[in-house]
CSV table of C-alpha atoms in Angstrom, one decimal:
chain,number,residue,atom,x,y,z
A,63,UNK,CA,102.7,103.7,111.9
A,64,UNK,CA,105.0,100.9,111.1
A,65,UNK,CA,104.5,98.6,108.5
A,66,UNK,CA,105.0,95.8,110.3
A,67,UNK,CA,106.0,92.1,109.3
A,68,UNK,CA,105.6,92.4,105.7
A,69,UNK,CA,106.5,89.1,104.3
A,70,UNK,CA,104.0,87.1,107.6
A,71,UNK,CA,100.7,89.5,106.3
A,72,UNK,CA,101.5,88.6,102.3
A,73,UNK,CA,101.5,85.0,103.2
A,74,UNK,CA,99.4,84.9,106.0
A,75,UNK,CA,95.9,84.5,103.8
A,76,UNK,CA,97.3,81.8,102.0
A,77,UNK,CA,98.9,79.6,105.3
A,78,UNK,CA,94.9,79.5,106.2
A,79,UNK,CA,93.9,78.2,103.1
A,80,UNK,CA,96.3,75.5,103.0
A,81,UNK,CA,95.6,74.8,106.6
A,82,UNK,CA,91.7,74.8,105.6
A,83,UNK,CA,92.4,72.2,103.4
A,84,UNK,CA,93.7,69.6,105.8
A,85,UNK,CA,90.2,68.0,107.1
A,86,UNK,CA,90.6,68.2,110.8
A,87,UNK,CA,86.8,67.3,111.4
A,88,UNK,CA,86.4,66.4,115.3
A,89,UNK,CA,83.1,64.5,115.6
A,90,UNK,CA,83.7,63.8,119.7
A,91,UNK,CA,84.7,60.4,118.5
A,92,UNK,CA,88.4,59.6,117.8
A,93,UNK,CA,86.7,56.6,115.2
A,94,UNK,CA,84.5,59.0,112.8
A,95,UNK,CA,87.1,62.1,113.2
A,96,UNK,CA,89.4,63.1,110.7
A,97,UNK,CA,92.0,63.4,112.8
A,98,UNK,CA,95.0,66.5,113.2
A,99,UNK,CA,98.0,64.5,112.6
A,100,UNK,CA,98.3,65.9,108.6
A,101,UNK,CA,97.8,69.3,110.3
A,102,UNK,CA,100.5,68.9,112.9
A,103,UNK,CA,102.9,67.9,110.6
A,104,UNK,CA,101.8,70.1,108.3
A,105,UNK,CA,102.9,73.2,111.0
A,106,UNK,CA,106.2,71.0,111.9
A,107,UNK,CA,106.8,71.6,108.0
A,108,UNK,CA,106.2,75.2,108.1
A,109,UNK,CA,107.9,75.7,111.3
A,110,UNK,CA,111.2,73.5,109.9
A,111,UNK,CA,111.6,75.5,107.0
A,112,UNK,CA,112.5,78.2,108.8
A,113,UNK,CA,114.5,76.7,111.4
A,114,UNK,CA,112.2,75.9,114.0
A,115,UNK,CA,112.2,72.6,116.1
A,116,UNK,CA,109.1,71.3,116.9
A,117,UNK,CA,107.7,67.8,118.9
A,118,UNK,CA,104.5,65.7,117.5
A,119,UNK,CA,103.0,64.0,120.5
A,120,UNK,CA,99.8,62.0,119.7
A,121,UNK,CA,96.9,61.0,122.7
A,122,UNK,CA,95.4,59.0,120.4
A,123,UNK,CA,96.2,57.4,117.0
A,124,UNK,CA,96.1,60.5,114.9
A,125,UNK,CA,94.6,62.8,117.5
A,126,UNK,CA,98.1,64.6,117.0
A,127,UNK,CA,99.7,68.3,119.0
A,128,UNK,CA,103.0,70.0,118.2
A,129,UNK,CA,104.7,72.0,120.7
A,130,UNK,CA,107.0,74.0,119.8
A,131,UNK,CA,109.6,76.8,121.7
A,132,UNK,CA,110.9,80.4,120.3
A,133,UNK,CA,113.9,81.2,122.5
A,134,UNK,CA,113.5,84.9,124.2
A,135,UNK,CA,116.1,87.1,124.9
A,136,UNK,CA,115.8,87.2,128.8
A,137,UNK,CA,116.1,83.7,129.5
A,138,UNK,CA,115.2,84.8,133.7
A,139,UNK,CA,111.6,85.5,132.4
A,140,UNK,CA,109.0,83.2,132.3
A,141,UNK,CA,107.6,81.9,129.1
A,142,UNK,CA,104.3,82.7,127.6
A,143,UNK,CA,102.0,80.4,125.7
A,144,UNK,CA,100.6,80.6,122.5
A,145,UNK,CA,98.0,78.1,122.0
A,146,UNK,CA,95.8,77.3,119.2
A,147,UNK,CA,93.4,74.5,118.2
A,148,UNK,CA,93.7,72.1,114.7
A,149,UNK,CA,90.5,70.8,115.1
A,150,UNK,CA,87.4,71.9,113.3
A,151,UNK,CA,83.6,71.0,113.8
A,152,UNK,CA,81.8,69.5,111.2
A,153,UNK,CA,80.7,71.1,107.9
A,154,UNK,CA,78.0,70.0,105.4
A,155,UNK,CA,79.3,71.2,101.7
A,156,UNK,CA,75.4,71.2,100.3
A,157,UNK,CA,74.8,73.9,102.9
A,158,UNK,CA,78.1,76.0,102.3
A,159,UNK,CA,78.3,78.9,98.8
A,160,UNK,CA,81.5,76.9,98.7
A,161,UNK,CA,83.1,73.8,100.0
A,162,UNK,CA,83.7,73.9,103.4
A,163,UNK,CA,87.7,72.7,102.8
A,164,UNK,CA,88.3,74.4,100.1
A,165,UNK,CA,90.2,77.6,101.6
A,166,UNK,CA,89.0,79.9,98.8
A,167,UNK,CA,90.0,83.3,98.7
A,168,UNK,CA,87.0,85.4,97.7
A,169,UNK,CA,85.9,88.7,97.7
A,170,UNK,CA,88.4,89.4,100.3
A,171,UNK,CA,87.7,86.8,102.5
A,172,UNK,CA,89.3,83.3,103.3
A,173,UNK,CA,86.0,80.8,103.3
A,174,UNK,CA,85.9,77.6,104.9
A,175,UNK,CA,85.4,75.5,108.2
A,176,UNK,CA,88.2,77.0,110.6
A,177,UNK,CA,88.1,80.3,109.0
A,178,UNK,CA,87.5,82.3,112.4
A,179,UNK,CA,87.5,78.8,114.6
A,180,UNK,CA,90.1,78.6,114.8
A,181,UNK,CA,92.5,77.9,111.9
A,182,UNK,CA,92.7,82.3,111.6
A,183,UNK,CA,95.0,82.5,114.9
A,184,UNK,CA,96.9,79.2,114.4
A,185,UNK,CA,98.1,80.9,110.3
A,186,UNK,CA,98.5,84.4,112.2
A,187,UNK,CA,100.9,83.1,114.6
A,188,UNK,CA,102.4,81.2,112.1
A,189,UNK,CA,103.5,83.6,109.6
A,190,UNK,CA,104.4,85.9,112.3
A,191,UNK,CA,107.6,83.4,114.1
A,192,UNK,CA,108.2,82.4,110.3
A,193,UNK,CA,108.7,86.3,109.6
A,194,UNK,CA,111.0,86.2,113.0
A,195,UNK,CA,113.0,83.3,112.0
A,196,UNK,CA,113.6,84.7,108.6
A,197,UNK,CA,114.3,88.0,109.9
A,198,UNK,CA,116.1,87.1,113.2
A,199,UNK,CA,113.5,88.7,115.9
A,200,UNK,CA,113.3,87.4,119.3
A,201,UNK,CA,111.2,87.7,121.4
A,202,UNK,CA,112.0,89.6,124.9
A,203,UNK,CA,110.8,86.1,126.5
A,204,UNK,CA,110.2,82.2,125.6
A,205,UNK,CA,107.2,81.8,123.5
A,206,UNK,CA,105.8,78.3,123.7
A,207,UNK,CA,103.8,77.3,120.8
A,208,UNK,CA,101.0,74.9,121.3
A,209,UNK,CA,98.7,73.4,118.2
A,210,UNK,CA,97.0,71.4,119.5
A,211,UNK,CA,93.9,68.7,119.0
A,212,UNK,CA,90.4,67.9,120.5
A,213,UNK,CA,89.4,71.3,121.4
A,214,UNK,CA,86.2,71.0,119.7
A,215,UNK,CA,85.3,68.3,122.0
A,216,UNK,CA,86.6,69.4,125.7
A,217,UNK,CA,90.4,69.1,125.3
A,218,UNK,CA,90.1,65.8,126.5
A,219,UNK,CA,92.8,64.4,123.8
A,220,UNK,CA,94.3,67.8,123.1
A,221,UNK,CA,95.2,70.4,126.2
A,222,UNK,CA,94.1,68.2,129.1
A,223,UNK,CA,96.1,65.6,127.8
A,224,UNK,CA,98.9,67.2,127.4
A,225,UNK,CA,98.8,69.0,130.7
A,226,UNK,CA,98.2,65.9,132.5
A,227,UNK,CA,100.8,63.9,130.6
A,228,UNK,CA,103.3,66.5,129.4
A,229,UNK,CA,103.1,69.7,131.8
A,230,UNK,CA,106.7,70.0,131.9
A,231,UNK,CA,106.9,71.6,128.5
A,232,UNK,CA,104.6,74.6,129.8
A,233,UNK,CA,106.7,74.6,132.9
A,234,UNK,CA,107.3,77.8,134.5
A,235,UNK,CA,104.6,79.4,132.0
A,236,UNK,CA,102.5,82.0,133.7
A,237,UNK,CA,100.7,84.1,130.9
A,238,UNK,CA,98.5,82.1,128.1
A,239,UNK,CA,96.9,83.8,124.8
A,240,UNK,CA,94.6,81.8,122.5
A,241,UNK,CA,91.1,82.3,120.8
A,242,UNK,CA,88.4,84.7,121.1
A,243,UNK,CA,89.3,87.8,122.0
A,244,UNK,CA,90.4,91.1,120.5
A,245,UNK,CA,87.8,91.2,118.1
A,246,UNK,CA,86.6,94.4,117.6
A,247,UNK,CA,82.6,96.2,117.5
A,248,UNK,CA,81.9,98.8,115.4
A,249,UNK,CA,80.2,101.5,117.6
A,250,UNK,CA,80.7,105.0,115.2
A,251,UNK,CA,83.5,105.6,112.2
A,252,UNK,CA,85.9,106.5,115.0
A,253,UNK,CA,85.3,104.4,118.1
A,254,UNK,CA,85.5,100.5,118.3
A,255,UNK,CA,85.1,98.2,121.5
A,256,UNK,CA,87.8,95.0,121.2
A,257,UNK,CA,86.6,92.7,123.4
A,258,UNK,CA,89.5,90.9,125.3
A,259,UNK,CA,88.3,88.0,126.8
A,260,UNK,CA,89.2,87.4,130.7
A,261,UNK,CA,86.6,85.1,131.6
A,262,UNK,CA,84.4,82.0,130.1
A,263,UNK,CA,82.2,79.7,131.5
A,264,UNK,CA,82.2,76.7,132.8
A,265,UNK,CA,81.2,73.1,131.0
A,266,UNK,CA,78.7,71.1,131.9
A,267,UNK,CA,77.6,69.1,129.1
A,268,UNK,CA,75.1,66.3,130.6
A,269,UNK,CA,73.5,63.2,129.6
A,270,UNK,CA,69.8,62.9,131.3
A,271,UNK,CA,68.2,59.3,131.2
A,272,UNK,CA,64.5,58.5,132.5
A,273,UNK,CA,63.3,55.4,133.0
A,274,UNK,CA,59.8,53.8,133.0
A,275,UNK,CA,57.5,50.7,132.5
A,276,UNK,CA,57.6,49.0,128.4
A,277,UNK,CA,54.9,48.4,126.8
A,278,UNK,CA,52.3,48.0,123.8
A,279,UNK,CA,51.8,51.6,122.4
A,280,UNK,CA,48.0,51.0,122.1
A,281,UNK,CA,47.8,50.6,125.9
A,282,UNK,CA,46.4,53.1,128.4
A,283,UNK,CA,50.5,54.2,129.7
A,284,UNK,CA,50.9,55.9,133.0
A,285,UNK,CA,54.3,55.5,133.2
A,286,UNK,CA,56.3,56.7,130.4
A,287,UNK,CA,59.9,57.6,130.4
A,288,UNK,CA,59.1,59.3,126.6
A,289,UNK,CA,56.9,61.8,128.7
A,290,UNK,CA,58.7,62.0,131.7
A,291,UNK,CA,62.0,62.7,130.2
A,292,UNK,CA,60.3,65.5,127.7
A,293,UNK,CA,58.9,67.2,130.9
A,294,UNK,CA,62.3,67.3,132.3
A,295,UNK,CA,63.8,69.0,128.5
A,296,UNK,CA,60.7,71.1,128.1
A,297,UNK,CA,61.5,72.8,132.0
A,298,UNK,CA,65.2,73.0,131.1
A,299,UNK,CA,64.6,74.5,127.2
A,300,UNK,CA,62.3,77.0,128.4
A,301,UNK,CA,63.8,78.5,131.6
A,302,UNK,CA,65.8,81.6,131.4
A,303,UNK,CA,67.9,81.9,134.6
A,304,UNK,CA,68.6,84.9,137.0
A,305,UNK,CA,70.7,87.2,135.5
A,306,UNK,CA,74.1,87.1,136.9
A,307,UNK,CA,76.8,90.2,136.8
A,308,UNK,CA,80.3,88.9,137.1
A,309,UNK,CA,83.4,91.5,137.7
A,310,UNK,CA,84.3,91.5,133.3
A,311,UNK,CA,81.0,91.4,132.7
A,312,UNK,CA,80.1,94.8,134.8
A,313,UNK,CA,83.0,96.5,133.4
A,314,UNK,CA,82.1,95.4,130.1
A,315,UNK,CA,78.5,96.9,130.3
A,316,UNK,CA,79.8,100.0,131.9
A,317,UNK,CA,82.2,100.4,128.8
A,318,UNK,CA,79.0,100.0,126.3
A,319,UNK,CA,77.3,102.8,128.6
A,320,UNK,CA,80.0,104.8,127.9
A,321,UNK,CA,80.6,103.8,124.3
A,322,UNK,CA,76.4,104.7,123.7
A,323,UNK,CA,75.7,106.7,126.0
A,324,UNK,CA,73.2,105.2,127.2
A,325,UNK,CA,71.9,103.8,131.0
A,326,UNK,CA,71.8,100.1,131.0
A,327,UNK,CA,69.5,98.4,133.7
A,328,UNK,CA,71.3,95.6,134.8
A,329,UNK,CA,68.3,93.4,135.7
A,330,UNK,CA,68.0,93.4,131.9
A,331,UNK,CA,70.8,94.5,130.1
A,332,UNK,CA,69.9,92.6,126.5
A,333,UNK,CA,68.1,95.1,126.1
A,334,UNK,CA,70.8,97.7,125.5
A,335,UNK,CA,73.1,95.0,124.1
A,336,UNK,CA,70.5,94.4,121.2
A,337,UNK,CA,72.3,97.4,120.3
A,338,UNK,CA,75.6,95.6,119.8
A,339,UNK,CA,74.2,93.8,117.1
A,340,UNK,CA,74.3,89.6,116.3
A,341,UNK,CA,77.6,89.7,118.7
A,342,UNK,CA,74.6,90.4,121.7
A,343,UNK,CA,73.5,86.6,121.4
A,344,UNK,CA,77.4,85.6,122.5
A,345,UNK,CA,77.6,88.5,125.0
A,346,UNK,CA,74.3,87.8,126.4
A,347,UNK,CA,74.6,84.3,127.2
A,348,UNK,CA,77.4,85.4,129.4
A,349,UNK,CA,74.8,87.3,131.8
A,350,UNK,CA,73.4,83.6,133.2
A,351,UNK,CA,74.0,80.0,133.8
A,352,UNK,CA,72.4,78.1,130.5
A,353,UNK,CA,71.6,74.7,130.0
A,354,UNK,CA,69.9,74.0,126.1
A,355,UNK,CA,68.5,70.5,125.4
A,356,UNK,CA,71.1,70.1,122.1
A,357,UNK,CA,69.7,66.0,121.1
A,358,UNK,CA,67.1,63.3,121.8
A,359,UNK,CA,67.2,59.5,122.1
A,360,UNK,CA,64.3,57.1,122.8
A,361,UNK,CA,62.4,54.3,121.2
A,362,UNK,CA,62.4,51.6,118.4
A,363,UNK,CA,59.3,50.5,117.4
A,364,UNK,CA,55.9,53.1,116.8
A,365,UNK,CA,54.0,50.8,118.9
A,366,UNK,CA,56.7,49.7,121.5
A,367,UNK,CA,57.0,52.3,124.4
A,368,UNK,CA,60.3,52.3,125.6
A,369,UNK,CA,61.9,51.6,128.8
A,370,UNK,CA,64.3,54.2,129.1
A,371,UNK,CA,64.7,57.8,127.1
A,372,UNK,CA,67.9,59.8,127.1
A,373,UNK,CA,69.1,63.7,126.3
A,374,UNK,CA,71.9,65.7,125.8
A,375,UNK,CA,71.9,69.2,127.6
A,376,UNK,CA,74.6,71.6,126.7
A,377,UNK,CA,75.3,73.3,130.6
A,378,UNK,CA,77.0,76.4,130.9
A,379,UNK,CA,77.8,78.1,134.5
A,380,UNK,CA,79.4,81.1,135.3
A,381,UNK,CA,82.7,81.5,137.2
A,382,UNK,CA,81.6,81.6,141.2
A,383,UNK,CA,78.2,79.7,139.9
A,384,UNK,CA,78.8,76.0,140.0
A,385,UNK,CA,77.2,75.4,142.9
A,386,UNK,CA,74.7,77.3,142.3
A,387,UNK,CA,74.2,75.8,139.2
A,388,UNK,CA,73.9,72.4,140.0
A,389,UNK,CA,71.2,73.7,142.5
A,390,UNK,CA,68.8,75.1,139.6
A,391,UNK,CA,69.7,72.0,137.1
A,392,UNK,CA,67.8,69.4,140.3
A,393,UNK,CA,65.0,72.0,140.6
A,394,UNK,CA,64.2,72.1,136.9
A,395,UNK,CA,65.0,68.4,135.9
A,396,UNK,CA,62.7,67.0,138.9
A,397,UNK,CA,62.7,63.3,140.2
A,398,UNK,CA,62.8,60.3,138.3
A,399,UNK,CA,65.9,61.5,135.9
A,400,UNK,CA,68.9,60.3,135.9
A,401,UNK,CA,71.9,62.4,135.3
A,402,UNK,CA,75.6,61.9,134.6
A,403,UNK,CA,78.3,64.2,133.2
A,404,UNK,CA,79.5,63.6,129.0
A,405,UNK,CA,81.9,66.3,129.8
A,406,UNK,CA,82.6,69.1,133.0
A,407,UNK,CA,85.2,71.1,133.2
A,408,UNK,CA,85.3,74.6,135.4
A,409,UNK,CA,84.9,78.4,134.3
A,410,UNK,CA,87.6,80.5,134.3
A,411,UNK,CA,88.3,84.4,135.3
A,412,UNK,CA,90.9,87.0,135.6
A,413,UNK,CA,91.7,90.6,135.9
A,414,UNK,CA,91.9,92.8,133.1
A,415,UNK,CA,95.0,94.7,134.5
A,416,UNK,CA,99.2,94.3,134.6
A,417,UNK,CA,101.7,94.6,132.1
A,418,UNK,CA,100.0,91.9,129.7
A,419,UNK,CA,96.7,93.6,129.3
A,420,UNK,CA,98.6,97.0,129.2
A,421,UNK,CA,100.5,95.9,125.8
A,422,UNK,CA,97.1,94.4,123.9
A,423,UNK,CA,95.8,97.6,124.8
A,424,UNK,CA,98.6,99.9,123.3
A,425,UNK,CA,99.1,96.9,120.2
A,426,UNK,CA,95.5,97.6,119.9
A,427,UNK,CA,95.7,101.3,119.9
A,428,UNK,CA,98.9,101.6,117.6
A,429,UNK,CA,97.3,99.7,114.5
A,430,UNK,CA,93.5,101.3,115.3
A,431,UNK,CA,93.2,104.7,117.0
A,432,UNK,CA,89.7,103.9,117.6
A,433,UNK,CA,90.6,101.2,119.3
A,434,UNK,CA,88.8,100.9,122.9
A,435,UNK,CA,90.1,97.3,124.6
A,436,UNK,CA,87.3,96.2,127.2
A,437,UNK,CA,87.2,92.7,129.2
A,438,UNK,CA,84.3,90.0,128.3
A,439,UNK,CA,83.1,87.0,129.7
A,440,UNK,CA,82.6,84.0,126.6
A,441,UNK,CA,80.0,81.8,126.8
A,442,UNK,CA,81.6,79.1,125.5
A,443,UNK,CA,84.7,77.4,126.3
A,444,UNK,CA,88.7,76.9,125.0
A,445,UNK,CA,91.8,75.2,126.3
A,446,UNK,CA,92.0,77.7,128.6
A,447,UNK,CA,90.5,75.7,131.1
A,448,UNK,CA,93.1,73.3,131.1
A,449,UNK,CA,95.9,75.3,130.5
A,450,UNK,CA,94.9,77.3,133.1
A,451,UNK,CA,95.3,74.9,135.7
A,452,UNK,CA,99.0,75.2,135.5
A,453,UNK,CA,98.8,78.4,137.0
A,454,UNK,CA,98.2,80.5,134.0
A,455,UNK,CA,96.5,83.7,133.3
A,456,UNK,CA,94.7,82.9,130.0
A,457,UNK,CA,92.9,85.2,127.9
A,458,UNK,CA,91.4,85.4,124.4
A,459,UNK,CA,93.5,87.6,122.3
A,460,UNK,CA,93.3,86.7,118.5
A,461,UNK,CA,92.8,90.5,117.4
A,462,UNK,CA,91.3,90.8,114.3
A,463,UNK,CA,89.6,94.7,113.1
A,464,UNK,CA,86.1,93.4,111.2
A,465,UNK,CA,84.2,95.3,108.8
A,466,UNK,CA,81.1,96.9,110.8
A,467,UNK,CA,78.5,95.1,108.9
A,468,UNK,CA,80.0,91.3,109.4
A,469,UNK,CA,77.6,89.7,111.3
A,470,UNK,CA,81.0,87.5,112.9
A,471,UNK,CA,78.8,85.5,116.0
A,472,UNK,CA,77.6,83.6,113.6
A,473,UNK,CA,80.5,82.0,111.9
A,474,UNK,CA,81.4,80.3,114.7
A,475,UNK,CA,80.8,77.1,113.9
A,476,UNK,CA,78.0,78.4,111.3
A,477,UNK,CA,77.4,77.9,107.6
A,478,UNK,CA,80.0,80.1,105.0
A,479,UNK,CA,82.7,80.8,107.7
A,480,UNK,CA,85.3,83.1,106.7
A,481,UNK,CA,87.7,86.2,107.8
A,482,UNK,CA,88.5,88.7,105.8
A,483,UNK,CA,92.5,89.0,104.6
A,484,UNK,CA,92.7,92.7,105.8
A,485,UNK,CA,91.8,91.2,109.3
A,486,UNK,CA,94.3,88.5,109.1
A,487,UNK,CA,97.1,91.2,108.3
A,488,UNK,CA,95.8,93.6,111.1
A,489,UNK,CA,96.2,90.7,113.5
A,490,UNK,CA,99.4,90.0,112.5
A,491,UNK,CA,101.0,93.3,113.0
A,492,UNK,CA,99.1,93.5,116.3
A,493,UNK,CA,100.5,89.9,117.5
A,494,UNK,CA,103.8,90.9,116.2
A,495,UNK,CA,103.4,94.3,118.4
A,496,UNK,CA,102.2,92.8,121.3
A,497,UNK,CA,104.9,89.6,121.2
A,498,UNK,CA,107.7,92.1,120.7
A,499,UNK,CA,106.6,93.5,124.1
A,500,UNK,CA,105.4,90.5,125.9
């Protein structure tokens, strides 16, 4: 086995520190957000010091992406994009063992918000085409680099804006990598599963508002938009939805059959994923539409009932279930609710097959021979819905090899977030693998 790129996995743990450090706190709202312009330039820095050129194009007054380009060797091939998010959810330090910006190295771990969402891939990357530069690899084709902003809040300011208002520095890109994926489960000492994401689900984060007669609280009230929109939550929160078995999802559980042997029903298959550990909460939201009441707005006075009531529902829908979706969000939420969309943005799905797929799976399989690569549907979302309507295959491939008893589904966006540094340097080697290839 190769050693790999030795000076990008010494200085790869310390890149996400210092990129940890940079507040990049995305609150949905451009006004209470920290912004990513210190982080872009930050990476324009870090990029220029080894030679590479890089561009700084803000949607928003500080809501800040660089694009950047490493020249390939066969300049007839199309380009692949490397995409990463700055942005970061919010962190409370009085809930964290340490401060969520700090970028401590502890214990083997890099801790802080960004850790594993995303901040892990965008230093990987980094310290690999800084290796490159320094050494003089290139790539067989154009890799375009993308850091960009607003992913934490749809893309709206980050990818979408910069496919709608800049797609002609992705042109001619057909392949995408980014975020979550290639992240392994520990099955036995010799056998892991790496889930490769191919698929994620759609966006449908809503805003209901009922509506109903004011009045004095002491009153007799038959007409209450308090109760009528809590009827509407109460239906939604507590509704689990037909199970649903897309194509990465079937070959997914077919793979944990194998993996386990074990028979999975597929009428209820979180059964046998309980098996899979905390990872089975992000896998098994994957097997239906979902729609969770997430916040709740009504009222200003004890004794004053309201006119109106409002909530926010986090919607997700399955590639292939939009429709169908939309169908069992007017069952549940009944008459007399009004609905409109905060943000909607579609699923997206491909094949886990062709020459791309082939070389994570041997990267995979060169730096783990335990490695197993299987296809996965997320249930959240990433840039890879707007990237991916430039034409692009996009998966999740940000491969890091975690120890068996890291409970890692719940550091995204959870309390104490970290990644250990042997992961970091096992996903650089793999990345530098893989883009060697690509």
């Amino acid at each position: 086995m190769e050693r790999g790129p030795e000076q990008a996995q010494s200085e790869v743990a310390e890149l996400l520190g210092e990129l940890i450090r940079i507040d990049t706190t995305n609150t949905g709202d451009t006004s209470t957000s920290a912004g990513e312009r210190a982080a872009a330039e930050w990476v324009a820095g870090k990029l220029d010091e080894v030679g590479i050129g890089s561009q700084i194009l803000e949607s928003e007054r500080g809501r800040a992406s660089l694009v950047a380009r490493i020249p390939g060797t066969d300049g007839s091939r199309p380009p692949l994009l490397v995409h990463g998010h700055l942005d970061v959810v919010p962190a409370d330090p009085a809930e964290w063992s340490v401060h969520p910006f700090s970028g401590e190295e502890r214990d083997g771990y890099v801790w802080g918000r960004g850790a594993v969402d995303m901040k892990d891939m965008d230093a990987m990357v980094l310290a690999l085409v800084r290796d490159w530069a320094r050494t003089g690899v290139r790539p067989p084709r154009d890799i375009v680099l993308a850091f960009v902003a607003d992913e934490e809040a749809g893309g709206k300011l980050g990818a979408r804006w910069l496919v709608d208002e800049h797609p002609d520095l992705f042109a001619d890109c057909t392949e995408a990598i980014s975020e979550v994926g290639g992240f392994s489960i520990t099955v036995r000492d010799d056998l892991r599963l790496y889930l490769v994401q191919t698929a994620e689900k759609g966006l449908a984060w809503m805003r209901l508002t009922a509506g109903g007669k004011p009045g004095h609280g002491s009153f007799v009230h038959d007409d209450n938009a308090v109760i009528r929109l809590c009827q509407a939550v109460a239906r939604l929160g507590s509704t689990r939805l037909p199970t649903v078995l897309t194509p990465p999802m079937r070959q997914f559980l077919a793979a944990v059959e194998d993996a386990y042997g074990i028979e999975i029903d597929p009428d209820q298959p979180e059964e046998a994923l309980a098996r899979l550990g905390s990872i089975s909460r992000m896998i098994g939201a994957a097997l239906r539409n979902t729609a969770n009441p997430t916040m709740l707005d009504a009222g200003y006075k004890t004794n004053v009932i309201p006119g109106t009531a409002s909530a926010t529902v986090d919607g997700r829908f399955l590639h292939g279930q939009e429709e169908e979706f939309e169908r069992q969000l007017a069952g549940l939420i009944g008459e007399g609710i009004q609905r409109e969309w905060i943000v909607h943005d579609q699923a997206v799905e491909t094949t886990f097959d062709g020459p791309l797929v082939d070389l994570m799976v041997s990267a995979l399989k060169a730096e783990d021979d335990g490695a197993r690569p299987v296809p996965f549907t997320m249930s959240g979302g990433t840039d890879a819905k707007s990237f991916e309507r430039l034409g692009m295959r996009c998966f999740g491939f940000s491969p890091l090899r975690l120890p068996a008893d890291l409970d890692f589904a719940s550091l995204f966006h959870g309390i104490d977030e970290r990644v250990p540094v042997e992961s970091l340097r096992f996903g650089v080697r793999v990345l530098d693998r893989f883009l060697r290839g690509a």
